[in-house]
Amino acid sequence: MNRLDGKVAFLSGAARGIGAATAKLMIEAGAKVVIGDVLEERGRQTAKEIGADAIHVTLDVTSEASWAAAMDATVAKFGKLDVLVNNAGIFNGKGVEEASLEDWHKLVAVNLTGVVLGTRAALPHLKKTKGNIVNLASIAGLVGSQLDPLYSLTKGGVTLFTKSTALEFGRKGYGIRVNSIHPGLI
């Protein structure tokens, strides 16, 4: 018996990188996975490479409607949702003086709004399964980064959102675990 046998996981931004590697490991541990990503061709390719228990759905993490459609597709295909991995994120490598307001808005939209929208969209399903949320933060959100202070700010927000939602959902008795992981520079 594998640890994730019978579980259904949704991973945002999983067409490549950390998300794709995580999806592969989850499949190996027995889960069925849904790869949500705007990179459609790459997402389909990744799902095909990791096996029959993986599918790709188009997901723009900055869109509430896109999240709703992705959750509907997940439940339609696999019947439930046990795990949400809020993995999608961007890094622009610009300092405070170099980053435009447009750069900032894009960072916030993907790195923060995407996590909030994903959590909200998955919550009704996770309440039913007493599921789990894993948010990808960053070591830069704990100790800062000289390469991209604005990225650090967004990932620090993900860290505090994770702690706060864990407390909120615990107080409300949802039975949902909420954790974050903090990768280093990749």
C-alpha positions as a printed NumPy array, in Angstrom:
array([[  0.   ,   0.   ,   0.   ],
       [  1.281,   3.433,  -0.95 ],
       [  0.806,   6.546,   1.132],
       [ -1.409,   8.291,  -1.429],
       [ -3.439,   5.312,  -2.649],
       [ -6.941,   6.459,  -3.534],
       [ -6.11 ,  10.154,  -3.155],
       [ -6.75 ,  12.824,  -5.777],
       [ -4.36 ,  15.766,  -5.944],
       [ -4.598,  19.017,  -7.886],
       [ -1.342,  20.867,  -8.561],
       [ -1.249,  24.372, -10.002],
       [  1.678,  25.33 , -12.19 ],
       [  2.724,  21.701, -12.569],
       [  3.539,  21.515, -16.266],
       [  7.244,  21.751, -15.433],
       [  9.724,  22.311, -12.622],
       [  8.884,  21.616,  -8.98 ],
       [  5.223,  21.066,  -9.818],
       [  5.907,  18.416, -12.458],
       [  8.387,  16.621, -10.192],
       [  5.86 ,  16.693,  -7.353],
       [  3.097,  15.347,  -9.604],
       [  5.36 ,  12.483, -10.664],
       [  6.192,  11.594,  -7.053],
       [  2.521,  11.732,  -6.091],
       [  1.653,   9.324,  -8.915],
       [  4.412,   6.978,  -7.722],
       [  2.908,   7.166,  -4.2  ],
       [ -0.483,   6.062,  -5.541],
       [ -2.366,   9.312,  -6.205],
       [ -4.301,  10.429,  -9.219],
       [ -3.162,  13.926, -10.204],
       [ -4.497,  16.892, -12.091],
       [ -1.928,  19.263, -13.535],
       [ -3.378,  22.76 , -13.787],
       [ -1.319,  25.132, -15.889],
       [ -1.538,  27.817, -18.589],
       [  1.2  ,  25.967, -20.47 ],
       [ -1.261,  23.694, -22.241],
       [  1.005,  21.677, -24.524],
       [  3.656,  21.231, -21.838],
       [  0.967,  20.313, -19.291],
       [ -0.517,  17.656, -21.556],
       [  2.974,  16.309, -22.274],
       [  3.829,  16.121, -18.571],
       [  0.553,  14.344, -17.779],
       [  1.19 ,  11.841, -20.578],
       [  4.765,  11.224, -19.392],
       [  3.801,  10.486, -15.802],
       [  0.989,   8.086, -16.581],
       [ -2.649,   7.242, -17.083],
       [ -3.607,   8.553, -13.643],
       [ -2.6  ,  12.107, -14.588],
       [ -4.502,  14.685, -16.607],
       [ -3.917,  18.293, -17.57 ],
       [ -6.509,  21.039, -17.273],
       [ -5.986,  24.598, -18.407],
       [ -5.655,  26.899, -15.41 ],
       [ -5.011,  30.619, -15.131],
       [ -4.402,  30.953, -11.391],
       [ -5.355,  34.636, -11.498],
       [ -8.909,  33.847, -12.637],
       [-11.688,  32.767, -10.299],
       [-13.645,  31.299, -13.227],
       [-10.608,  29.301, -14.354],
       [-10.214,  27.844, -10.868],
       [-13.91 ,  26.912, -10.737],
       [-13.664,  25.138, -14.101],
       [-10.503,  23.321, -13.009],
       [-12.144,  22.075,  -9.812],
       [-15.221,  20.971, -11.775],
       [-13.004,  19.051, -14.225],
       [-11.105,  17.402, -11.362],
       [-14.241,  16.186,  -9.608],
       [-15.855,  15.146, -12.898],
       [-12.824,  12.989, -13.775],
       [-11.86 ,  11.549, -10.376],
       [-14.938,  12.09 ,  -8.168],
       [-13.28 ,  14.08 ,  -5.395],
       [-10.319,  16.195,  -4.278],
       [ -8.014,  15.263,  -1.398],
       [ -4.968,  17.488,  -1.901],
       [ -4.417,  20.973,  -3.298],
       [ -0.849,  21.986,  -4.091],
       [ -0.67 ,  25.733,  -4.743],
       [  2.565,  25.533,  -6.687],
       [  2.218,  28.158,  -9.445],
       [  4.54 ,  31.09 ,  -8.975],
       [  6.757,  33.522, -10.836],
       [ 10.081,  35.229, -10.14 ],
       [ 11.151,  38.302, -12.062],
       [ 14.622,  38.96 , -10.612],
       [ 14.19 ,  42.724, -10.482],
       [ 15.051,  45.053,  -7.638],
       [ 12.676,  47.567,  -6.103],
       [ 13.888,  50.369,  -8.393],
       [ 13.879,  48.283, -11.581],
       [ 10.516,  46.572, -11.204],
       [  7.597,  48.363, -12.786],
       [  4.183,  48.594, -11.231],
       [  3.068,  46.112, -13.905],
       [  5.793,  43.692, -12.726],
       [  4.494,  44.057,  -9.154],
       [  0.87 ,  43.482, -10.131],
       [  1.822,  40.324, -12.046],
       [  3.806,  38.97 ,  -9.068],
       [  0.887,  39.611,  -6.723],
       [ -1.657,  38.147,  -9.161],
       [  0.198,  34.855,  -9.596],
       [  2.021,  34.423,  -6.282],
       [ -0.658,  35.677,  -3.882],
       [ -4.04 ,  35.958,  -5.589],
       [ -3.506,  32.556,  -7.21 ],
       [ -3.022,  30.94 ,  -3.796],
       [ -6.107,  32.638,  -2.343],
       [ -8.288,  31.725,  -5.332],
       [ -7.018,  28.143,  -5.345],
       [ -7.706,  27.744,  -1.653],
       [-11.207,  29.178,  -2.008],
       [-12.043,  27.015,  -5.036],
       [-10.773,  23.794,  -3.45 ],
       [-12.203,  24.399,   0.016],
       [-15.711,  22.945,  -0.508],
       [-14.179,  19.753,  -1.903],
       [-11.482,  19.477,   0.762],
       [-14.04 ,  19.885,   3.542],
       [-15.721,  16.694,   2.294],
       [-12.498,  14.659,   2.298],
       [-10.77 ,  16.304,   5.281],
       [ -8.007,  17.025,   2.805],
       [ -4.734,  18.863,   2.671],
       [ -3.393,  22.089,   1.232],
       [  0.294,  22.518,   0.486],
       [  1.419,  26.02 ,  -0.47 ],
       [  4.746,  26.579,  -2.19 ],
       [  6.383,  29.49 ,  -0.451],
       [ 10.142,  30.051,  -0.563],
       [ 13.125,  30.419,   1.7  ],
       [ 13.188,  33.959,   0.27 ],
       [  9.841,  34.53 ,   1.996],
       [ 11.48 ,  33.74 ,   5.337],
       [ 14.892,  35.398,   5.097],
       [ 14.549,  37.773,   2.134],
       [ 16.335,  37.909,  -1.182],
       [ 18.748,  40.429,  -2.633],
       [ 17.793,  39.239,  -6.124],
       [ 14.092,  40.051,  -5.952],
       [ 12.726,  41.73 ,  -2.81 ],
       [  9.226,  41.914,  -4.296],
       [  9.194,  38.146,  -4.861],
       [ 10.275,  37.736,  -1.233],
       [  7.37 ,  39.91 ,  -0.168],
       [  4.859,  37.746,  -2.036],
       [  6.313,  34.499,  -0.711],
       [  6.338,  35.896,   2.835],
       [  2.638,  36.548,   2.284],
       [  2.119,  32.928,   1.227],
       [  3.85 ,  31.807,   4.439],
       [  1.581,  33.911,   6.665],
       [ -1.528,  33.025,   4.667],
       [ -0.673,  29.352,   5.211],
       [ -0.347,  29.79 ,   8.958],
       [ -3.506,  31.878,   9.159],
       [ -5.662,  29.499,   7.119],
       [ -4.399,  26.547,   9.167],
       [ -5.561,  28.376,  12.291],
       [ -8.875,  29.434,  10.742],
       [ -9.74 ,  25.999,   9.368],
       [ -8.721,  24.372,  12.654],
       [-10.919,  26.738,  14.651],
       [-13.833,  25.977,  12.332],
       [-13.273,  22.222,  12.662],
       [-12.791,  21.547,   8.944],
       [-10.189,  18.827,   9.48 ],
       [ -8.056,  20.289,   6.682],
       [ -4.293,  20.472,   7.174],
       [ -2.556,  23.478,   5.632],
       [  1.225,  23.543,   5.287],
       [  3.85 ,  25.367,   3.29 ],
       [  7.184,  24.287,   1.967],
       [ 10.064,  26.661,   1.36 ],
       [ 12.418,  25.655,  -1.457],
       [ 15.722,  27.412,  -1.856],
       [ 17.165,  28.845,  -5.043],
       [ 16.621,  26.533,  -8.011]])
